[in-house]
XYZ file of C-alpha atoms in Angstrom:
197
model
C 99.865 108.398 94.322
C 96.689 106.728 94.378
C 93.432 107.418 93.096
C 91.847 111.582 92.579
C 92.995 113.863 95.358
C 89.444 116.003 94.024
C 86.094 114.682 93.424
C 85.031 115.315 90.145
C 81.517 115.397 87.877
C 81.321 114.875 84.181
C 80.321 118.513 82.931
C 77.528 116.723 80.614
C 76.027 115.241 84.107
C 76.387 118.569 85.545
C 74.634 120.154 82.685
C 71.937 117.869 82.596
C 71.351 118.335 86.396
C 71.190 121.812 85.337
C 73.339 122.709 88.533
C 74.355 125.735 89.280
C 78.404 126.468 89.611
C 80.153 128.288 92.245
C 83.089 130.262 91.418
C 86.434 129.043 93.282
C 88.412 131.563 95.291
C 91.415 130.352 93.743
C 91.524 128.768 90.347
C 92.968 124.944 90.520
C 94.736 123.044 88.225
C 94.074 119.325 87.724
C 96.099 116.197 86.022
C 94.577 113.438 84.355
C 96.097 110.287 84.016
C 96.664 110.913 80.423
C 99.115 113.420 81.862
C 96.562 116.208 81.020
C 96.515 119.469 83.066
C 92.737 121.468 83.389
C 91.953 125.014 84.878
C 89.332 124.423 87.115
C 87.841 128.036 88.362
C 84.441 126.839 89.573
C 82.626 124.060 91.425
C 79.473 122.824 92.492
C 78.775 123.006 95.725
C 76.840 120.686 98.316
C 75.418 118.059 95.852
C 73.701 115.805 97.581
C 74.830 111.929 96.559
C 72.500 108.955 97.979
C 73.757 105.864 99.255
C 71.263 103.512 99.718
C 69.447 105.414 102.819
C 72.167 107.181 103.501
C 72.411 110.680 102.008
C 76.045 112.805 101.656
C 76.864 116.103 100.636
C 80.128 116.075 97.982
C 81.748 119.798 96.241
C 82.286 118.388 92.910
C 84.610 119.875 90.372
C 83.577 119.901 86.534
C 86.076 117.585 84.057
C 84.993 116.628 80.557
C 85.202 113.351 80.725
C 83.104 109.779 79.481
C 83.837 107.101 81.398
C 82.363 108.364 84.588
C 79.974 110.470 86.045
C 81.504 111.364 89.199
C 84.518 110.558 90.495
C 84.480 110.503 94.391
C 88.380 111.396 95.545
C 90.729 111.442 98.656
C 89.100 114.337 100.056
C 85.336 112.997 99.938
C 86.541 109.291 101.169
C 88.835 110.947 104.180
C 85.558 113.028 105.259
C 83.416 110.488 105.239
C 85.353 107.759 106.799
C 84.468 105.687 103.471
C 85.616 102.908 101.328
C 84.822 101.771 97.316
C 83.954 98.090 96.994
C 84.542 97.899 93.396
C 83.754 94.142 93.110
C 80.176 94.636 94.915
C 79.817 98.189 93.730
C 79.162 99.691 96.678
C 80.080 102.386 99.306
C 81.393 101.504 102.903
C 81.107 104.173 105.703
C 83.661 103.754 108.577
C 84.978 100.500 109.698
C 82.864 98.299 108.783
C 84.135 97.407 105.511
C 87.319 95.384 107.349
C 85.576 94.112 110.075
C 83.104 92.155 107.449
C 86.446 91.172 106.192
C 87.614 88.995 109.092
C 87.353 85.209 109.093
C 86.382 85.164 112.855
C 83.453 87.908 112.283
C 81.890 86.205 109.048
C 82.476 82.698 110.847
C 80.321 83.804 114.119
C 78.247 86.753 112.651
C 75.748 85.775 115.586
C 77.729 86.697 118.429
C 78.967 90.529 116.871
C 75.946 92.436 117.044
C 75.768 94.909 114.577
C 76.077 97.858 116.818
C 78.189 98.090 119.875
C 76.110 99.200 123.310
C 78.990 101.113 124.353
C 82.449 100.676 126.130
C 82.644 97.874 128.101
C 82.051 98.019 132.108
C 84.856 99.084 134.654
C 87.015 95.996 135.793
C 88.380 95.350 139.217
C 91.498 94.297 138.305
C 93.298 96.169 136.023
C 94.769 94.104 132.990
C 98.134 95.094 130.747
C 100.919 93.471 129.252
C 104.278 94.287 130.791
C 107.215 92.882 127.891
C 109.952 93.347 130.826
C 108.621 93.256 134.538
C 108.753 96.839 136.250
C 109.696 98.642 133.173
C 109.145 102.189 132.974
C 108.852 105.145 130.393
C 111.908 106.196 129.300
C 112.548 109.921 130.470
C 114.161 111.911 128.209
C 114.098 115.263 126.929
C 112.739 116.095 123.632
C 114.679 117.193 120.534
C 115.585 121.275 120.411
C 113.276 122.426 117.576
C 113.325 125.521 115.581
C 110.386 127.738 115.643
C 109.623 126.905 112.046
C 110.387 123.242 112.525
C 107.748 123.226 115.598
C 105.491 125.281 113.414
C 105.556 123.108 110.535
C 105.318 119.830 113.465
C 101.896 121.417 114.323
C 100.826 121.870 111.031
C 102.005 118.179 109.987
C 100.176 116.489 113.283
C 96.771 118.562 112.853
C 96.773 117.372 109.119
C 97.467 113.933 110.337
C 94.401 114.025 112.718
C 92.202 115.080 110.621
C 92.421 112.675 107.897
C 92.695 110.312 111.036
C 95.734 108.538 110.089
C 96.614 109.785 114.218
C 94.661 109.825 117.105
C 95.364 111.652 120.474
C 96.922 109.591 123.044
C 97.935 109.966 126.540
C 100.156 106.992 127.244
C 103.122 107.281 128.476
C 105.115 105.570 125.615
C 106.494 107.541 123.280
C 109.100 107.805 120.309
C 111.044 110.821 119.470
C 110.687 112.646 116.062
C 112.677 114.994 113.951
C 112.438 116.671 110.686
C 114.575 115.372 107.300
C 114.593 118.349 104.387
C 113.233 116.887 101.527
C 114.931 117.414 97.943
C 112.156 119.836 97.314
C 112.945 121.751 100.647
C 109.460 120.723 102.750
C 110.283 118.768 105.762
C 109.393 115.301 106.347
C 108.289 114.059 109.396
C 110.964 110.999 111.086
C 110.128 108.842 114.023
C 113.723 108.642 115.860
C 113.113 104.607 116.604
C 116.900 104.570 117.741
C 115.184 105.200 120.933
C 113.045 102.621 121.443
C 115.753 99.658 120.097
């Protein structure tokens, strides 16, 4: 795993903020690096971080720690669409951060304007890529799932698009999936690509 799944504030920031803590429905337990465990029953709620001109609320949890004042994690990053720039110190919202990246983009800055107008006009002629002329979707009938293995499918995809590592799509192309147990007994989530070889 990489990087804190929480974001976290030193409790000697939070005291000198003087914040005020809100008290966690359920108490949660955090490890350190140092292979440390803390109780956490509390949080601060809504602090507002600046970012240049850009303002963002964060729920920080309280850790006594040194090094760092706050600790921005997995769940602040995901919501926010943003990215650390630890060489330049800064913080990247959305996309930008890879597109700034490319050699073509930082070679002809010029010609990318910095925001796009919008989606680009209707064509007349309708362009795509066919791999193997006249090929069509494969029809065939999904896997037979169990009502807790579709359950736990639903719960698996909605997670997935809402840390937008999946987006809704309605082509036609698809692959199969099926569940693996886990040794821990969760199910993991399979793309069948026998199908598609």
């Amino acid at each position: 795993k990489i990087g804190a799944k929480h974001s976290i504030i030193s409790t000697t920031v939070a005291k000198k903020l003087n914040m005020t803590p809100t008290p966690l429905i359920e108490r949660i337990i955090i490890s350190t690096p140092m292979k440390n465990h803390t109780l956490i029953d509390h949080e601060y709620v809504i602090c507002l971080l600046r970012f240049d001109d850009r303002i963002c609320p964060a729920n920080l949890l309280p850790i006594h720690m040194f090094d760092f004042d706050v600790i921005l994690g997995m769940d602040w990053l995901a919501s926010h669409r943003a990215t650390i720039d630890c060489y330049a110190r800064t913080v990247i919202f959305g996309n930008v951060f890879w597109l700034l990246n490319l050699f073509v983009v930082r070679e002809f800055a010029n010609v990318f304007p910095d925001e796009l107008p919008g989606l680009p006009p209707a064509r007349e002629i309708e362009f795509g890529i066919e791999l193997i002329p006249g090929a069509k979707p494969i029809s065939k009938a999904p896997y037979h799932m169990a009502p807790v293995e579709l359950k736990e499918l639903k719960e698996q995809l909605q997670e997935m698009l809402e840390n937008s590592f999946i987006r809704p799509s309605v082509f036609p192309w698809g692959a199969p999936v099926l569940f693996v147990k886990k040794k821990d007994g969760s199910m993991r989530l399979c793309i069948d690509y026998r199908e598609l070889n």
